[in-house]
Coordinates of C-alpha atoms and ligand atoms in Angstrom, one line a residue:
M1 CA 15.0 -2.3 16.8
K2 CA 13.1 -0.2 19.3
M3 CA 14.3 -2.4 22.1
Y4 CA 17.9 -1.8 21.0
F5 CA 17.4 1.9 20.6
D6 CA 16.0 2.0 24.2
K7 CA 19.1 0.1 25.4
V8 CA 21.5 2.5 23.6
K9 CA 19.6 5.5 24.9
E10 CA 20.0 4.2 28.4
L11 CA 23.7 3.9 28.0
V12 CA 24.0 7.4 26.4
K13 CA 21.9 9.0 29.2
K14 CA 24.4 7.6 31.7
A15 CA 27.4 8.8 29.8
L16 CA 26.1 12.3 29.1
P17 CA 26.6 15.2 31.5
L18 CA 23.1 16.4 30.6
E19 CA 19.6 15.8 32.0
L20 CA 17.8 14.3 29.0
S21 CA 14.8 12.1 28.5
S22 CA 15.0 9.2 26.1
Q23 CA 12.8 11.1 23.7
E24 CA 15.3 13.9 23.5
I25 CA 18.0 11.6 22.2
Q26 CA 18.0 11.1 18.5
L27 CA 19.5 7.9 17.0
E28 CA 20.0 6.8 13.5
I29 CA 20.6 3.7 11.5
P30 CA 23.8 4.0 9.5
K31 CA 23.4 3.5 5.8
D32 CA 26.6 1.5 5.7
L33 CA 26.2 -1.4 8.1
S34 CA 30.0 -1.8 8.5
L35 CA 29.7 1.5 10.5
G36 CA 27.7 -0.3 13.2
D37 CA 24.0 -0.9 13.7
I38 CA 23.0 2.3 15.5
A39 CA 24.6 5.7 15.4
L40 CA 24.3 8.6 17.8
P41 CA 25.0 11.9 15.9
C42 CA 26.5 14.3 18.5
F43 CA 25.7 17.5 16.8
Q44 CA 22.5 17.4 18.8
F45 CA 24.4 18.1 22.1
A46 CA 27.0 20.5 20.7
K47 CA 25.2 23.7 21.6
E48 CA 24.3 22.8 25.1
L49 CA 27.7 21.3 25.9
R50 CA 29.6 24.0 24.1
K51 CA 31.9 21.4 22.6
A52 CA 32.7 20.1 19.1
P53 CA 30.6 17.1 18.2
Q54 CA 33.8 15.1 17.5
L55 CA 35.0 15.7 21.1
I56 CA 31.6 14.8 22.5
A57 CA 31.5 11.6 20.5
K58 CA 34.9 10.6 21.7
E59 CA 34.0 11.3 25.4
I60 CA 30.8 9.4 25.2
S61 CA 32.4 6.4 23.6
E62 CA 35.1 6.2 26.2
K63 CA 32.5 6.2 29.0
I64 CA 30.4 3.3 27.7
N65 CA 31.4 -0.2 28.3
P66 CA 30.0 -2.6 25.8
D67 CA 28.0 -5.5 27.4
G68 CA 25.1 -7.9 26.6
L69 CA 23.4 -6.8 23.5
I70 CA 26.0 -4.2 22.6
S71 CA 29.3 -5.6 21.5
K72 CA 31.3 -2.5 20.5
V73 CA 31.1 1.2 20.9
E74 CA 33.2 3.4 18.7
A75 CA 33.6 7.2 17.9
V76 CA 33.9 8.0 14.2
G77 CA 34.0 11.7 13.6
P78 CA 30.9 13.4 15.1
Y79 CA 29.2 10.0 15.6
V80 CA 29.2 7.3 18.2
N81 CA 28.6 4.0 16.5
F82 CA 27.1 1.1 18.4
Y83 CA 27.6 -2.5 17.2
L84 CA 25.0 -5.0 18.3
N85 CA 26.0 -8.4 19.6
K86 CA 24.8 -10.4 16.6
S87 CA 24.6 -13.7 18.3
A88 CA 22.4 -12.3 21.0
V89 CA 20.3 -10.4 18.5
A90 CA 19.8 -13.4 16.3
L91 CA 18.6 -15.4 19.3
D92 CA 16.2 -12.6 20.1
L93 CA 14.8 -12.8 16.6
I94 CA 14.2 -16.5 17.0
E95 CA 12.3 -15.8 20.2
K96 CA 10.2 -13.4 18.3
I97 CA 9.5 -15.8 15.5
K98 CA 8.5 -18.4 18.1
D99 CA 5.8 -16.2 19.6
N100 CA 4.9 -14.5 16.4
S101 CA 6.0 -11.0 17.5
L102 CA 8.5 -10.2 14.8
I103 CA 6.5 -7.1 14.1
P104 CA 5.7 -5.5 17.5
K105 CA 2.1 -4.5 17.9
T106 CA 2.8 -1.0 19.1
K107 CA -0.2 0.8 17.6
N108 CA -3.8 0.7 18.4
E109 CA -5.7 3.1 16.1
K110 CA -8.9 2.8 14.2
I111 CA -8.2 3.6 10.6
M112 CA -10.3 3.6 7.5
I113 CA -8.7 3.2 4.2
E114 CA -10.9 4.0 1.2
F115 CA -9.4 2.6 -1.9
L116 CA -10.3 1.7 -5.5
S117 CA -13.5 3.8 -5.6
P118 CA -14.3 3.2 -9.3
N119 CA -16.9 4.8 -11.6
L120 CA -19.5 2.3 -12.4
N121 CA -19.7 2.8 -16.1
K122 CA -16.5 0.8 -17.0
P123 CA -14.4 -2.2 -15.9
L124 CA -11.3 -1.6 -13.7
H125 CA -8.2 -0.4 -15.5
I126 CA -4.5 -0.6 -14.8
G127 CA -4.5 2.5 -12.6
H128 CA -7.0 0.7 -10.3
I129 CA -4.5 -2.1 -9.9
R130 CA -1.9 0.3 -8.5
N131 CA -4.6 1.8 -6.3
G132 CA -5.7 -1.7 -5.2
S133 CA -2.2 -2.9 -4.5
L134 CA -1.5 0.3 -2.4
G135 CA -4.8 0.1 -0.6
E136 CA -4.6 -3.6 0.3
S137 CA -0.9 -3.5 1.2
T138 CA -1.2 -0.3 3.3
S139 CA -4.1 -1.9 5.1
K140 CA -2.0 -5.0 5.9
I141 CA 0.9 -3.0 7.0
L142 CA -1.1 -0.9 9.4
E143 CA -2.9 -4.0 10.7
S144 CA 0.4 -5.8 11.4
L145 CA 1.3 -3.1 13.9
G146 CA -1.9 -3.6 15.8
N147 CA -4.2 -1.0 14.3
K148 CA -7.8 -1.9 13.4
V149 CA -8.3 -1.2 9.7
I150 CA -11.6 -0.8 7.9
R151 CA -11.4 -1.2 4.2
A152 CA -13.9 1.0 2.3
N153 CA -14.8 1.4 -1.3
L154 CA -16.9 4.2 -2.8
Y155 CA -19.0 3.3 -5.9
N156 CA -19.6 6.3 -8.1
D157 CA -22.8 4.8 -9.5
R158 CA -24.5 7.8 -10.9
G159 CA -23.8 10.8 -13.1
M160 CA -23.2 11.3 -16.8
G161 CA -21.0 8.3 -17.5
V162 CA -23.6 5.9 -15.9
S163 CA -26.4 7.6 -17.7
E164 CA -24.6 7.1 -21.0
T165 CA -24.5 3.4 -20.5
I166 CA -28.2 3.4 -19.6
Y167 CA -28.9 5.2 -22.9
A168 CA -26.8 2.9 -24.9
Y169 CA -28.5 -0.1 -23.4
L170 CA -31.9 1.2 -24.0
Y171 CA -31.5 2.8 -27.4
L172 CA -28.4 1.5 -29.0
S173 CA -28.3 -2.1 -28.2
D174 CA -30.7 -5.1 -28.5
K175 CA -31.0 -5.2 -24.7
K176 CA -29.7 -8.6 -24.3
E177 CA -28.0 -10.2 -21.2
P178 CA -24.2 -10.0 -20.9
D179 CA -22.4 -12.4 -23.2
T180 CA -19.0 -11.4 -21.7
K181 CA -17.7 -10.6 -18.2
P182 CA -20.6 -8.4 -17.0
D183 CA -18.6 -5.3 -16.2
H184 CA -17.0 -5.5 -19.6
F185 CA -20.4 -5.8 -21.2
V186 CA -21.4 -2.6 -19.6
G187 CA -18.1 -1.0 -20.4
N188 CA -18.7 -1.9 -24.0
L189 CA -22.0 0.0 -23.9
Y190 CA -20.1 3.0 -22.7
V191 CA -17.6 2.7 -25.6
L192 CA -20.5 2.3 -28.0
F193 CA -22.1 5.5 -26.7
Q194 CA -18.8 7.4 -27.2
K195 CA -18.6 6.1 -30.7
K196 CA -22.2 7.1 -31.6
K197 CA -21.8 10.4 -30.0
K198 CA -19.0 11.3 -32.4
E199 CA -21.5 10.7 -35.3
D200 CA -24.4 12.4 -33.5
P201 CA -23.5 15.0 -30.9
S202 CA -27.1 15.4 -29.8
L203 CA -26.7 12.1 -27.9
E204 CA -25.0 14.1 -25.1
E205 CA -28.3 15.9 -24.5
K206 CA -30.2 12.7 -24.6
A207 CA -28.0 11.1 -21.9
R208 CA -28.5 14.3 -19.8
E209 CA -32.3 13.5 -20.1
I210 CA -31.6 10.1 -18.7
L211 CA -29.8 11.6 -15.8
K212 CA -32.8 13.9 -15.1
R213 CA -35.2 11.0 -15.3
F214 CA -33.0 9.0 -13.0
E215 CA -33.0 11.9 -10.4
Q216 CA -36.8 12.0 -10.7
N217 CA -36.9 8.2 -9.9
D218 CA -38.4 7.3 -13.3
P219 CA -39.2 3.6 -12.9
E220 CA -38.0 2.5 -16.3
I221 CA -34.6 4.2 -15.8
I222 CA -34.2 3.0 -12.3
S223 CA -34.8 -0.6 -13.3
V224 CA -32.2 -0.5 -16.1
W225 CA -29.8 1.4 -13.8
K226 CA -30.2 -1.4 -11.2
K227 CA -29.6 -4.1 -13.8
L228 CA -26.5 -2.5 -15.2
R229 CA -25.1 -1.7 -11.8
K230 CA -25.6 -5.3 -10.6
W231 CA -23.6 -6.5 -13.7
V232 CA -20.8 -4.1 -13.1
M233 CA -20.6 -5.0 -9.4
E234 CA -20.6 -8.7 -10.2
G235 CA -17.7 -8.2 -12.6
Y236 CA -15.8 -6.2 -10.1
E237 CA -16.2 -8.9 -7.4
E238 CA -14.6 -11.3 -9.7
T239 CA -11.6 -9.0 -10.3
Y240 CA -11.3 -8.3 -6.6
K241 CA -11.0 -12.0 -6.0
K242 CA -8.4 -12.4 -8.6
F243 CA -6.2 -9.6 -7.1
G244 CA -7.0 -10.3 -3.5
Y245 CA -8.8 -7.1 -2.6
N246 CA -11.2 -7.2 0.4
F247 CA -13.7 -4.6 1.6
D248 CA -15.6 -4.1 4.8
V249 CA -17.8 -1.3 3.7
I250 CA -19.1 -0.1 0.3
Y251 CA -20.5 3.4 -0.1
Y252 CA -22.8 4.2 -3.0
E253 CA -22.8 7.7 -4.4
S254 CA -26.5 7.2 -5.4
E255 CA -27.4 7.0 -1.7
I256 CA -25.4 10.0 -0.5
Y257 CA -25.0 12.4 -3.3
E258 CA -27.6 14.9 -2.1
K259 CA -26.9 14.5 1.6
G260 CA -24.0 17.0 1.8
K261 CA -26.4 19.8 1.0
D262 CA -27.7 20.3 4.5
I263 CA -24.2 20.4 6.0
V264 CA -23.3 23.1 3.4
L265 CA -26.4 25.2 4.0
D266 CA -25.9 25.0 7.8
A267 CA -22.3 26.1 7.4
L268 CA -23.5 29.0 5.2
K269 CA -25.9 30.1 8.0
K270 CA -23.1 30.0 10.5
G271 CA -21.0 32.1 8.3
I272 CA -18.3 29.5 7.7
F273 CA -19.1 29.4 4.0
I274 CA -20.0 32.4 1.8
K275 CA -22.3 33.1 -1.1
E276 CA -20.9 34.0 -4.4
D277 CA -23.1 34.5 -7.5
N278 CA -25.7 32.5 -5.7
A279 CA -23.4 29.5 -5.4
V280 CA -22.0 28.5 -1.9
V281 CA -18.3 28.8 -1.6
A282 CA -15.8 27.7 1.0
P283 CA -13.3 30.5 1.6
L284 CA -9.9 28.9 1.6
E285 CA -7.7 31.8 0.6
K286 CA -6.5 32.2 4.2
Y287 CA -5.0 28.8 3.9
G288 CA -3.2 29.7 0.6
L289 CA -5.7 27.7 -1.4
P290 CA -8.2 28.5 -4.1
N291 CA -11.8 29.0 -2.9
K292 CA -14.0 26.0 -3.5
T293 CA -17.6 26.0 -4.7
V294 CA -19.5 23.4 -2.5
L295 CA -23.0 24.0 -3.9
K296 CA -23.9 25.1 -7.4
S297 CA -26.1 28.2 -7.9
D298 CA -29.0 26.0 -9.0
G299 CA -28.8 24.2 -5.7
T300 CA -27.4 21.0 -7.0
T301 CA -24.5 19.2 -5.3
L302 CA -20.9 18.6 -6.6
Y303 CA -18.3 16.0 -6.2
I304 CA -17.0 17.7 -3.1
T305 CA -20.4 18.1 -1.5
Q306 CA -20.9 14.3 -1.2
D307 CA -17.3 14.0 -0.1
I308 CA -18.0 16.4 2.8
Y309 CA -20.9 14.3 3.8
L310 CA -19.1 11.0 3.4
A311 CA -16.1 12.2 5.4
K312 CA -18.4 13.1 8.3
K313 CA -20.3 9.9 8.0
K314 CA -17.0 7.8 8.2
F315 CA -15.8 9.6 11.3
E316 CA -19.2 9.3 13.0
D317 CA -20.0 5.7 12.1
F318 CA -16.7 4.3 13.0
D319 CA -15.2 6.7 15.5
L320 CA -12.0 6.9 13.5
D321 CA -8.6 8.0 14.6
K322 CA -7.6 8.4 10.9
S323 CA -9.3 8.4 7.5
I324 CA -7.1 7.6 4.5
Y325 CA -8.0 8.0 0.8
V326 CA -6.1 6.2 -1.9
V327 CA -6.8 8.3 -5.0
A328 CA -4.7 9.3 -8.0
S329 CA -2.6 12.4 -7.8
E330 CA -4.9 14.3 -10.3
Q331 CA -7.1 14.9 -7.2
N332 CA -4.4 16.3 -5.0
L333 CA -6.0 19.8 -4.8
H334 CA -9.4 18.3 -4.2
F335 CA -8.2 16.5 -1.1
V336 CA -6.2 19.4 0.3
Q337 CA -9.4 21.5 0.0
L338 CA -11.7 18.7 1.3
F339 CA -9.5 18.2 4.4
R340 CA -9.4 22.0 5.2
I341 CA -13.1 22.2 4.7
C342 CA -13.7 19.2 7.1
E343 CA -11.5 21.0 9.7
M344 CA -13.5 24.3 9.2
L345 CA -16.7 22.3 9.8
G346 CA -15.4 20.6 12.9
I347 CA -15.6 17.1 11.3
A348 CA -11.9 16.3 12.0
P349 CA -8.5 18.1 12.2
V350 CA -6.5 17.8 9.0
E351 CA -4.0 15.6 10.7
K352 CA -6.6 12.9 11.0
M353 CA -7.0 12.7 7.2
H354 CA -4.5 11.6 4.6
H355 CA -4.6 11.5 0.9
L356 CA -2.4 8.5 -0.3
S357 CA -1.8 10.0 -3.7
Y358 CA -0.2 8.0 -6.5
G359 CA 1.1 8.6 -9.9
M360 CA 0.3 7.1 -13.3
V361 CA 1.2 3.6 -14.5
L362 CA 2.4 3.7 -18.1
L363 CA 3.2 0.8 -20.3
P364 CA 6.1 0.4 -22.7
S365 CA 4.7 1.9 -26.0
G366 CA 3.0 -0.4 -28.3
K367 CA 2.3 -2.9 -25.7
M368 CA -1.0 -4.0 -24.3
K369 CA -3.2 -1.1 -25.4
S370 CA -6.8 -1.7 -25.1
R371 CA -9.0 -1.5 -28.1
E372 CA -9.7 2.2 -27.7
G373 CA -6.0 2.7 -27.5
T374 CA -5.8 4.5 -24.1
V375 CA -6.5 2.7 -20.9
V376 CA -5.5 -0.8 -20.2
D377 CA -8.1 -3.0 -18.8
A378 CA -7.2 -4.8 -15.5
D379 CA -8.4 -8.2 -16.4
E380 CA -6.7 -8.2 -19.8
F381 CA -3.5 -6.9 -18.1
F382 CA -3.6 -9.8 -15.6
D383 CA -4.1 -12.3 -18.4
E384 CA -1.2 -10.9 -20.3
I385 CA 1.1 -11.2 -17.4
K386 CA -0.1 -14.7 -16.6
Q387 CA 0.5 -15.7 -20.1
L388 CA 4.1 -14.4 -19.9
A389 CA 4.5 -16.2 -16.6
L390 CA 3.3 -19.4 -18.2
Q391 CA 5.9 -19.0 -20.9
E392 CA 8.6 -18.3 -18.3
L393 CA 7.6 -21.5 -16.4
S394 CA 7.6 -23.6 -19.5
K395 CA 11.1 -22.6 -20.2
R396 CA 11.8 -24.2 -16.8
G397 CA 9.9 -27.3 -17.7
K398 CA 6.7 -26.6 -15.9
N399 CA 3.2 -26.2 -17.1
D400 CA 1.2 -25.1 -14.2
E401 CA -1.7 -22.7 -14.7
E402 CA -2.3 -22.1 -11.0
L403 CA 1.4 -21.4 -10.3
A404 CA 1.4 -19.0 -13.3
K405 CA -1.5 -17.1 -11.7
K406 CA 0.4 -16.8 -8.4
I407 CA 3.5 -15.7 -10.1
A408 CA 1.6 -13.1 -12.2
L409 CA 0.1 -11.7 -9.0
S410 CA 3.5 -11.6 -7.3
A411 CA 5.0 -9.8 -10.3
I412 CA 2.2 -7.3 -10.5
N413 CA 1.8 -6.5 -6.8
F414 CA 5.5 -6.2 -6.3
Y415 CA 6.1 -4.0 -9.3
M416 CA 3.2 -1.7 -8.4
L417 CA 4.5 -1.4 -4.9
K418 CA 8.3 -1.2 -5.2
I419 CA 8.0 2.3 -6.7
D420 CA 7.4 5.3 -4.5
P421 CA 3.6 5.9 -4.8
K422 CA 4.0 9.5 -5.8
K423 CA 6.0 8.7 -8.9
D424 CA 4.7 7.9 -12.4
F425 CA 6.4 4.8 -13.8
V426 CA 6.5 2.4 -16.7
F427 CA 5.3 -1.1 -16.0
N428 CA 7.7 -3.4 -17.8
P429 CA 6.1 -6.9 -18.0
E430 CA 9.4 -8.7 -18.7
E431 CA 11.2 -6.9 -15.8
S432 CA 8.3 -7.7 -13.4
L433 CA 8.8 -11.4 -14.2
S434 CA 12.5 -11.5 -14.0
F435 CA 14.0 -14.2 -11.8
E436 CA 17.2 -12.2 -11.4
G437 CA 16.2 -8.5 -11.4
Q438 CA 14.6 -6.5 -8.6
S439 CA 11.3 -8.2 -8.9
G440 CA 8.7 -9.9 -6.8
V441 CA 9.5 -13.1 -8.7
Y442 CA 13.1 -12.8 -7.6
V443 CA 12.0 -12.5 -4.0
Q444 CA 9.7 -15.4 -4.4
Y445 CA 12.4 -17.4 -6.0
T446 CA 14.6 -16.7 -3.0
H447 CA 11.9 -17.8 -0.7
A448 CA 11.3 -21.0 -2.7
R449 CA 15.0 -21.7 -2.7
I450 CA 15.1 -21.5 1.0
S451 CA 11.9 -23.7 1.3
S452 CA 13.5 -26.3 -0.9
L453 CA 16.6 -26.3 1.2
I454 CA 14.5 -26.9 4.2
R455 CA 12.6 -29.7 2.5
K456 CA 15.8 -31.3 1.3
Y457 CA 17.3 -31.4 4.8
E458 CA 14.0 -31.9 6.6
E459 CA 15.7 -34.4 9.0
I460 CA 18.2 -31.9 10.2
F461 CA 15.7 -29.0 10.5
R462 CA 13.2 -31.2 12.4
K463 CA 15.8 -32.2 15.0
L464 CA 16.7 -28.6 15.7
D465 CA 15.3 -27.5 19.1
L466 CA 14.5 -23.8 18.9
N467 CA 14.3 -23.6 22.6
K468 CA 18.0 -24.6 22.9
A469 CA 19.3 -22.7 19.9
T470 CA 22.8 -21.5 19.9
I471 CA 24.3 -19.0 17.5
K472 CA 28.1 -18.9 17.3
D473 CA 31.2 -18.3 15.2
L474 CA 29.5 -15.8 13.0
T475 CA 31.3 -14.8 9.8
N476 CA 31.4 -11.2 8.7
E477 CA 28.8 -11.8 6.1
E478 CA 26.5 -13.4 8.7
E479 CA 26.9 -10.5 11.0
K480 CA 25.9 -8.2 8.3
M481 CA 22.9 -10.3 7.4
I482 CA 21.7 -10.3 11.0
S483 CA 22.1 -6.5 11.1
L484 CA 19.8 -6.3 8.1
L485 CA 17.3 -8.7 9.6
T486 CA 17.0 -6.7 12.8
Q487 CA 15.9 -3.8 10.6
F488 CA 12.7 -5.6 9.6
P489 CA 10.4 -4.2 12.3
N490 CA 11.7 -0.8 11.8
T491 CA 11.2 -1.1 8.1
V492 CA 7.5 -2.0 8.6
E493 CA 7.0 0.9 10.9
E494 CA 8.6 3.3 8.5
A495 CA 6.5 2.0 5.7
A496 CA 3.4 2.6 7.9
T497 CA 4.3 6.1 8.9
Q498 CA 5.2 7.2 5.4
Y499 CA 2.4 5.1 3.7
K500 CA 5.0 3.6 1.5
P501 CA 4.9 -0.2 0.9
S502 CA 7.9 0.5 -1.4
I503 CA 10.1 0.7 1.7
I504 CA 9.3 -3.0 2.4
A505 CA 9.6 -4.1 -1.2
N506 CA 13.1 -2.6 -1.5
Y507 CA 14.0 -4.1 1.8
L508 CA 13.0 -7.5 0.6
I509 CA 15.1 -7.1 -2.5
K510 CA 18.1 -6.3 -0.3
I511 CA 17.5 -9.3 2.0
S512 CA 17.1 -11.6 -1.0
E513 CA 20.3 -10.3 -2.6
T514 CA 22.1 -10.7 0.7
F515 CA 20.8 -14.3 1.2
N516 CA 21.6 -15.3 -2.4
S517 CA 25.2 -14.2 -2.2
Y518 CA 25.5 -15.8 1.2
Y519 CA 24.2 -19.0 -0.2
H520 CA 26.8 -18.9 -3.0
S521 CA 29.7 -18.2 -0.7
T522 CA 28.9 -20.2 2.4
P523 CA 28.3 -24.0 2.6
I524 CA 25.2 -24.1 4.8
L525 CA 24.8 -27.7 5.5
N526 CA 28.2 -29.3 5.2
S527 CA 30.0 -27.0 7.7
N528 CA 30.7 -27.5 11.3
N529 CA 28.4 -24.6 12.2
I530 CA 25.2 -26.1 10.8
E531 CA 23.0 -25.1 13.6
T532 CA 23.8 -21.4 13.4
R533 CA 23.4 -21.5 9.6
I534 CA 20.1 -23.2 9.7
L535 CA 18.8 -20.8 12.2
L536 CA 19.8 -17.8 10.1
T537 CA 18.2 -19.4 7.1
L538 CA 15.0 -19.9 9.1
I539 CA 14.9 -16.2 10.2
I540 CA 15.5 -15.1 6.6
K541 CA 12.6 -17.2 5.4
K542 CA 10.3 -15.9 8.1
V543 CA 11.2 -12.3 7.3
I544 CA 10.7 -12.7 3.6
E545 CA 7.4 -14.5 4.2
Q546 CA 6.0 -11.8 6.4
G547 CA 7.3 -9.1 4.2
L548 CA 5.6 -10.6 1.1
Q549 CA 2.4 -11.0 2.9
L550 CA 2.4 -7.3 3.8
L551 CA 2.6 -6.6 0.1
N552 CA -0.4 -8.8 -0.5
I553 CA 1.7 -11.6 -2.0
E554 CA 1.4 -15.2 -1.0
P555 CA 4.9 -16.6 -0.4
L556 CA 5.5 -19.6 -2.6
E557 CA 7.2 -22.8 -1.4
E558 CA 8.1 -23.8 -4.8
I559 CA 8.6 -22.2 -8.2
Ligands
LIG601 N1 -14.5 7.6 -8.5 C1 -13.6 8.7 -8.4 C2 -12.7 8.7 -9.6 O1 -12.5 7.6 -10.3 C3 -12.7 8.6 -7.2 C4 -13.3 8.7 -5.9 C5 -12.4 8.9 -4.8 N2 -12.9 8.9 -3.4 C6 -13.5 10.0 -2.9 N3 -14.0 9.9 -1.7 N4 -13.6 11.1 -3.5 O2 -12.2 9.7 -10.0

């Protein structure tokens, strides 16, 4: 789209009696595609030209002669609407598909995305899946534009929760090896501890003792800690594989939790931080934020102390242009404060850090509660959806476990991503698997339908020479479809700047709906415009394929 924007800007510059650079001209994409592909709102020139925007629009449109890529220019109220020449544009898309440049590599930043970052006393839960979908998809989106992305994960592998599992292992269990998935085994120890603590509140103090012994490097505690930690990590790895999460770096809280102390004390000496009741505090009132304690009065560190250290380490080790954190919205204030503090300390300006904050995932009541009745375990959740996918497939006469897994993943990732990250939402399993609704399965189904069309008419597709492609006699519906297709690169860019994979997910639904109604209304293969129609079908397939991949979903050739 950028190319077309540039072209329109050139035309506008020539038609305007003002000296403007391209950056100074604002263009829009009309919501209603029957109003053209690109619009120039003329309010932006009204003040300088001392004319009504309607009049400016009319004058500009009269001065521009459509040619080449632009087929029509029209003033509508205060807007000048530009219509792209759809045949030329479609050919251009085919060129881009040929050299794999549908998404232009216009960016070149080094970006770290920290995501998942679980506490190592429990298995992953459904909230982590939203986190993982967002983290992995945002990474892929940013990479597709040419950025270098480093995927990081922080293991919070110490503290009270972890100490409670160590206590339960040592004193409440028969110290056996895991007989279930190892992270679940450790999670069960944690649940056991909580249960016993209800009967005997003194256990809390006992777990605190464990934490102390851990901090004093007590060999017995360290050896159990290592064992449990290894089990949890093994379990996680298995879950990551299932969901398609990848990490380049893993940070361990146990290795860094004390390291922020020096930074804090140094900043205190320099007068950046202040002392309050013997604790060290970051004064943030001048930024309209509550002050933040960064070191406790007994000299021990806090959650934010290690985050200050880690933020600095990330920038130093990787020379980052940007550092992103995918963390639930309960921590909004924490990150606003952290980023301010990092700026005060000269680690990085706030603009270089971003909290990709997300809301809660709820489930329809009564469904899929875990044994404790609150959080839903990630592995169980996956199995439930896979089971439902299997049922859905068997209705269609198929009994394919591998396919069910892939469908479950498509359903989960798509549903987690199609909603604006900031919003809480209810994950409805049936809806996520719907072949007709606004689901990942529906998009997959569309993709598979196109693939089967291509398989069925392989002969014709094979004979087609993309180097001599012609696009002609487009119907209205086809023109609209091409307009929508040209928006793909823009959609990806917008999703990247706003950190919202939902923009791509919703675009894919629109494309799928458009194709399906086209498929119903237009004979693709027994018409006298086969070549054009096949080419359009190929473009759609490619766009859906790339879009799905950006959502961490493997496009399926067959459902
Ligand atoms: N483990 C933490 C939690 O589950 C999230 C850590 C987020 N990352 C960070 N750098 N603070 O609440």
